[in-house]
CSV table of N, CA and C in Angstrom, one decimal:
chain,number,residue,atom,x,y,z
A,5,UNK,N,126.3,123.5,160.7
A,5,UNK,CA,126.6,122.5,159.7
A,5,UNK,C,128.1,122.3,159.5
A,6,UNK,N,128.4,121.1,159.1
A,6,UNK,CA,129.8,120.7,159.0
A,6,UNK,C,130.5,121.5,157.8
A,7,UNK,N,129.9,121.5,156.7
A,7,UNK,CA,130.4,122.3,155.6
A,7,UNK,C,129.3,122.5,154.5
A,8,UNK,N,129.7,123.2,153.4
A,8,UNK,CA,128.7,123.4,152.4
A,8,UNK,C,128.4,122.1,151.6
A,9,UNK,N,129.2,121.1,151.8
A,9,UNK,CA,128.9,119.8,151.1
A,9,UNK,C,128.2,118.8,152.0
A,10,UNK,N,127.6,119.3,153.1
A,10,UNK,CA,126.9,118.5,154.1
A,10,UNK,C,125.8,117.6,153.4
A,11,UNK,N,125.1,118.2,152.4
A,11,UNK,CA,124.1,117.4,151.7
A,11,UNK,C,124.6,116.2,151.0
A,12,UNK,N,125.8,116.4,150.4
A,12,UNK,CA,126.5,115.3,149.7
A,12,UNK,C,126.8,114.2,150.7
A,13,UNK,N,127.2,114.5,151.9
A,13,UNK,CA,127.6,113.5,152.9
A,13,UNK,C,126.3,112.7,153.3
A,14,UNK,N,125.2,113.4,153.4
A,14,UNK,CA,123.9,112.7,153.7
A,14,UNK,C,123.6,111.7,152.6
A,15,UNK,N,123.8,112.1,151.3
A,15,UNK,CA,123.5,111.2,150.2
A,15,UNK,C,124.5,110.1,150.2
A,16,UNK,N,125.8,110.3,150.6
A,16,UNK,CA,126.8,109.3,150.6
A,16,UNK,C,126.4,108.2,151.7
A,17,UNK,N,126.0,108.6,152.8
A,17,UNK,CA,125.6,107.6,153.9
A,17,UNK,C,124.4,106.8,153.4
A,18,UNK,N,123.5,107.4,152.6
A,18,UNK,CA,122.4,106.7,152.1
A,18,UNK,C,122.8,105.7,151.1
A,19,UNK,N,123.8,106.0,150.2
A,19,UNK,CA,124.3,105.1,149.2
A,19,UNK,C,125.0,103.9,149.9
A,20,UNK,N,125.8,104.2,150.9
A,20,UNK,CA,126.5,103.1,151.7
A,20,UNK,C,125.5,102.1,152.3
A,21,UNK,N,124.4,102.7,152.9
A,21,UNK,CA,123.4,101.8,153.5
A,21,UNK,C,122.7,101.0,152.4
A,22,UNK,N,122.4,101.6,151.3
A,22,UNK,CA,121.7,100.9,150.2
A,22,UNK,C,122.6,99.8,149.7
A,23,UNK,N,123.9,100.1,149.5
A,23,UNK,CA,124.9,99.1,149.1
A,23,UNK,C,125.0,97.9,150.0
A,24,UNK,N,125.0,98.2,151.3
A,24,UNK,CA,125.0,97.1,152.3
A,24,UNK,C,123.8,96.2,152.2
A,25,UNK,N,122.6,96.8,152.0
A,25,UNK,CA,121.4,96.1,151.8
A,25,UNK,C,121.4,95.2,150.5
A,26,UNK,N,121.9,95.8,149.4
A,26,UNK,CA,121.9,95.1,148.2
A,26,UNK,C,122.9,93.9,148.2
A,27,UNK,N,124.1,94.1,148.9
A,27,UNK,CA,125.0,93.0,149.0
A,27,UNK,C,124.5,91.9,149.9
A,28,UNK,N,123.7,92.3,150.9
A,28,UNK,CA,123.2,91.3,151.8
A,28,UNK,C,122.1,90.5,151.1
A,29,UNK,N,121.3,91.1,150.3
A,29,UNK,CA,120.3,90.4,149.5
A,29,UNK,C,120.9,89.5,148.5
A,30,UNK,N,122.0,89.9,147.8
A,30,UNK,CA,122.7,89.1,146.9
A,30,UNK,C,123.3,87.9,147.6
A,31,UNK,N,123.8,88.1,148.8
A,31,UNK,CA,124.3,86.9,149.6
A,31,UNK,C,123.2,86.0,150.0
A,32,UNK,N,122.1,86.5,150.3
A,32,UNK,CA,120.9,85.6,150.7
A,32,UNK,C,120.5,84.8,149.5
A,33,UNK,N,120.4,85.4,148.3
A,33,UNK,CA,120.0,84.7,147.1
A,33,UNK,C,121.0,83.6,146.7
A,34,UNK,N,122.3,84.0,146.8
A,34,UNK,CA,123.4,83.0,146.4
A,34,UNK,C,123.4,81.8,147.3
A,35,UNK,N,123.0,82.0,148.6
A,35,UNK,CA,123.1,80.9,149.5
A,35,UNK,C,121.8,80.2,149.9
A,36,UNK,N,120.8,80.4,149.1
A,36,UNK,CA,119.4,79.9,149.4
A,36,UNK,C,119.4,78.4,149.4
A,37,UNK,N,120.2,77.7,148.7
A,37,UNK,CA,120.3,76.3,148.7
A,37,UNK,C,121.3,75.7,149.6
A,38,UNK,N,122.1,76.5,150.3
A,38,UNK,CA,123.1,76.0,151.2
A,38,UNK,C,122.5,75.5,152.5
A,39,UNK,N,122.9,74.3,152.8
A,39,UNK,CA,122.4,73.6,154.0
A,39,UNK,C,122.8,74.3,155.3
A,40,UNK,N,121.9,74.7,156.1
A,40,UNK,CA,122.2,75.3,157.4
A,40,UNK,C,122.4,76.8,157.3
A,41,UNK,N,122.2,77.4,156.1
A,41,UNK,CA,122.3,78.9,156.0
A,41,UNK,C,121.1,79.6,156.5
A,42,UNK,N,121.3,80.6,157.3
A,42,UNK,CA,120.1,81.4,157.8
A,42,UNK,C,120.2,82.8,157.1
A,43,UNK,N,119.0,83.3,156.8
A,43,UNK,CA,118.9,84.6,156.1
A,43,UNK,C,119.4,85.7,157.0
A,44,UNK,N,120.1,86.6,156.3
A,44,UNK,CA,120.6,87.8,157.0
A,44,UNK,C,119.8,89.0,156.6
A,45,UNK,N,119.7,90.0,157.5
A,45,UNK,CA,119.0,91.2,157.2
A,45,UNK,C,119.8,92.4,157.7
A,46,UNK,N,119.7,93.6,157.1
A,46,UNK,CA,120.4,94.8,157.5
A,46,UNK,C,119.5,95.7,158.4
A,47,UNK,N,120.0,96.2,159.4
A,47,UNK,CA,119.3,97.1,160.3
A,47,UNK,C,119.8,98.5,160.1
A,48,UNK,N,119.0,99.4,159.6
A,48,UNK,CA,119.4,100.8,159.3
A,48,UNK,C,118.7,101.7,160.3
A,49,UNK,N,119.4,102.7,160.7
A,49,UNK,CA,118.8,103.7,161.6
A,49,UNK,C,119.2,105.1,161.2
A,50,UNK,N,118.4,106.1,161.5
A,50,UNK,CA,118.7,107.5,161.2
A,50,UNK,C,119.8,108.0,162.1
A,51,UNK,N,120.7,108.7,161.6
A,51,UNK,CA,121.8,109.4,162.4
A,51,UNK,C,121.1,110.4,163.3
A,52,UNK,N,121.7,110.8,164.3
A,52,UNK,CA,121.2,111.9,165.2
A,52,UNK,C,121.1,113.2,164.4
A,53,UNK,N,120.0,113.9,164.6
A,53,UNK,CA,119.9,115.2,163.9
A,53,UNK,C,120.8,116.2,164.5
A,54,UNK,N,121.3,117.2,163.7
A,54,UNK,CA,122.1,118.2,164.1
A,54,UNK,C,121.3,119.5,164.4
A,55,UNK,N,121.6,120.1,165.6
A,55,UNK,CA,120.9,121.3,166.0
A,55,UNK,C,121.5,122.5,165.2
A,56,UNK,N,120.7,123.3,164.5
A,56,UNK,CA,121.2,124.3,163.7
A,56,UNK,C,121.0,125.7,164.2
A,57,UNK,N,120.2,125.9,165.3
A,57,UNK,CA,119.9,127.2,165.9
A,57,UNK,C,119.3,128.2,164.9
A,58,UNK,N,118.5,127.7,164.0
A,58,UNK,CA,117.8,128.6,163.1
A,58,UNK,C,116.3,128.3,163.3
A,59,UNK,N,115.5,128.9,162.4
A,59,UNK,CA,114.0,128.8,162.5
A,59,UNK,C,113.5,127.3,162.4
A,60,UNK,N,114.2,126.5,161.6
A,60,UNK,CA,113.7,125.1,161.5
A,60,UNK,C,114.3,124.2,162.4
A,61,UNK,N,115.2,124.5,163.3
A,61,UNK,CA,115.7,123.7,164.4
A,61,UNK,C,116.7,122.7,164.2
A,62,UNK,N,116.5,121.7,163.4
A,62,UNK,CA,117.4,120.6,163.2
A,62,UNK,C,117.6,120.2,161.8
A,63,UNK,N,118.7,119.6,161.5
A,63,UNK,CA,119.0,119.1,160.1
A,63,UNK,C,119.3,117.6,160.2
A,64,UNK,N,118.8,116.8,159.3
A,64,UNK,CA,119.1,115.4,159.3
A,64,UNK,C,120.5,115.2,159.0
A,65,UNK,N,121.0,114.0,159.4
A,65,UNK,CA,122.5,113.8,159.2
A,65,UNK,C,122.7,112.5,158.4
A,66,UNK,N,121.6,111.9,157.9
A,66,UNK,CA,121.8,110.7,157.1
A,66,UNK,C,121.4,109.4,157.8
A,67,UNK,N,121.9,108.3,157.3
A,67,UNK,CA,121.5,107.0,157.8
A,67,UNK,C,122.8,106.2,158.2
A,68,UNK,N,122.6,105.2,159.1
A,68,UNK,CA,123.7,104.4,159.5
A,68,UNK,C,123.2,102.9,159.5
A,69,UNK,N,124.1,102.0,159.1
A,69,UNK,CA,123.9,100.6,159.2
A,69,UNK,C,124.4,100.1,160.5
A,70,UNK,N,123.4,99.7,161.4
A,70,UNK,CA,123.8,99.3,162.7
A,70,UNK,C,124.4,97.9,162.7
A,71,UNK,N,123.7,96.9,162.1
A,71,UNK,CA,124.2,95.6,162.0
A,71,UNK,C,123.6,94.8,160.9
A,72,UNK,N,124.3,93.7,160.5
A,72,UNK,CA,123.8,92.8,159.5
A,72,UNK,C,123.6,91.4,160.1
């Protein structure tokens, strides 16, 4: 594990991904009447799991926003 605050980092990546989704939704709502505007969407993926070499094997590493 990276540090004892690894769980906070996982929560932080989740908050960043949620913030990107919320901002994109707000942008879509604000531009619904704009001529020629096409709806945007956020693609989120799970980060690669970290090998821990213990009985449970792997630990999740959070989420990542791939594209908007």
